[in-house]
Amino acid sequence: MASGRLAVVATAVLIGTIGACGSASQGESGSTTVVADGSMPDDGVAARHAGRAGAAGIGDPDFPNDGNGGYDVGHYRLKIDYDPERKYLSGVAGIQAKATQNLSRFDLDLSGFTVGKVTVNGAPARFSRSGDELVVTPPRMIPDRSAFTVEVTYAGEPKPVRNSPNLGTYGFIPTSDGAFVACEPNGARTWFPGNDHPADKARYDFEITVPEGVTALANGEQVGSPVTSDGKTTYNWRESHPMASYLATVTMGRFELREGRTALGTKNVAAVDPRYSGSLNRLYNQSAKITDYWSKVFGPYPFSSTGGVIDDFPAGYALENQTKPMYGGFNPGDDVIAHELAHQWFGDSMSIRRWRDLWLNEGFATYAEWLWSEHKGNASAERIFRNRYAVDSGAAIWKYAPGRAKPDDLFNDSVYTRGAMTLHALRQRIGDPAFFRVLKTWNAEHKYGYVTTPEFVALSERISGKQLDDLFDAWLFTPRKPTTW
Ligand code: TRP
Ligand code: ZN
């Protein structure tokens, strides 16, 4: 408790410092540029020297240091060499980005490791470390809107984020035979340098080298066959659709695989740790059926393949890693498979711009569990809603307004359950045809994009032709048990 409060104070101080830095360098950029040879700067020289530092955060007020300002990443090429026995990772991260301001310097998010070298557009760049910020000063100012490349060479023992009070352990988690890599909300920095916030999605290529006999699973599709030499195997994977950093994975270990296609033709890959051999076919079959059902209810499957991974790390949770939901140390039932696969539409294809809107991921994925139950002829969504609504008006879920997820309690049950109840309240108010049209249109209009809560409210009003402020206010934004739907 005490250390948690201390951490909050430290963060506040840090923000103050960074804010001051930012404005100082902004001031500098407005003043006369001193040129090395002492001559008066002409415009060309001034342009080369001006520019200001990119912000230390992408602008999410609840997570002020997550992500970074001043650029937008388009592509990551991650070369990861991991030795499970020594728990040692050596990496080279190649980043293609575009400046969104004149950049004198910029940050990448990276936690731990020793950084050996950073280049920008092929030229060595100066760098320093400050908390989870890798601060890079390129030899030349990067002009607004120009494309640039960064390469970071780094190595060390990956350290996951451990026992965070409300988030548990996440990030790159070493296991006896490899690693379990599940990074929500900001654990991507525990294994690669980047813009670690869902408001900057990018495409990814992975080149993963592991000891022979270990399988490496990443997002998207395998490119070519694994190549083995000198007792090491290299796997290439590619995610060719935009992906949030927290959905990236390079899960490694011993796995049994089953590959094929769903009835509707989507590629399907299931992988299980040998401890879960008995679940391979079930995971494969249920993932296929559920993916096909969601593609009818929510719109076409947005990615190149579906499936899932069961690893033996006893996380007790699952994560909707893009194309490869991961289940940590348990046999997933239909509920959780339906949940993680619904996230491929809600959370993965469409990403939240700020964490406070998390109900747009978790409320929808939880409601999807209810829809699957209803579809299977088990409890209807209405029945589940009534059940949850019956909870005493003094219960915690009514005190937490799910439309504004709190950074110190992001994954509160209210964000999941009351978020799902919000959708059911909406369904009751506008009727099934309009409700299911809202779900499909929401997906179609924001495929591979970014979303916020006000946009969802506006769409619901547009499609239903109804004024819905009272409903969303009561369900999402009031710390009291709602009485209307
Ligand atoms: N998004 C996950 C789910 O509900 C839960 C989750 C939150 C998580 N934080 C995590 C999973 C960190 C893994 C790691 O489906
Ligand atoms: Zn979820």
Short mmCIF file of C-alpha atoms and ligand atoms in Angstrom, two decimals, residues 167 169-171 180 182-185 246 317-320 339-340 343 362 411 416, ligand 1:
data_model
loop_
_atom_site.label_atom_id
_atom_site.label_comp_id
_atom_site.label_asym_id
_atom_site.label_seq_id
_atom_site.Cartn_x
_atom_site.Cartn_y
_atom_site.Cartn_z
CA LEU A 167 -3.12 -5.74 -13.03
CA THR A 169 1.84 -10.00 -13.58
CA TYR A 170 2.06 -9.24 -17.28
CA GLY A 171 4.48 -8.63 -20.11
CA PHE A 180 4.35 -16.46 -21.89
CA ALA A 182 0.70 -11.18 -22.58
CA CYS A 183 1.09 -7.42 -22.34
CA GLU A 184 -2.14 -5.58 -21.58
CA PRO A 185 -2.13 -2.71 -20.84
CA TYR A 246 -0.29 -4.86 -26.02
CA TYR A 317 -6.37 -15.16 -17.15
CA ALA A 318 -6.68 -14.99 -20.91
CA LEU A 319 -5.66 -12.27 -23.32
CA GLU A 320 -7.04 -11.43 -26.75
CA HIS A 339 -14.96 -13.55 -24.94
CA GLU A 340 -11.43 -13.55 -26.40
CA HIS A 343 -12.22 -9.07 -28.74
CA GLU A 362 -14.49 -5.59 -22.03
CA PHE A 411 -10.11 -4.04 -15.04
CA TYR A 416 -16.86 -6.04 -17.73
N1 TRP B 1 -8.14 -8.31 -21.48
C1 TRP B 1 -8.11 -9.53 -20.73
C2 TRP B 1 -9.51 -10.13 -20.91
O1 TRP B 1 -10.43 -9.80 -20.22
C3 TRP B 1 -7.76 -9.42 -19.27
C4 TRP B 1 -6.44 -8.81 -18.92
C5 TRP B 1 -6.23 -7.62 -18.35
C6 TRP B 1 -5.15 -9.34 -19.12
N2 TRP B 1 -4.91 -7.38 -18.19
C7 TRP B 1 -4.22 -8.40 -18.64
C8 TRP B 1 -4.68 -10.50 -19.64
C9 TRP B 1 -2.85 -8.63 -18.69
C10 TRP B 1 -3.33 -10.71 -19.70
C11 TRP B 1 -2.43 -9.79 -19.24
O2 TRP B 1 -9.74 -10.84 -21.83
#
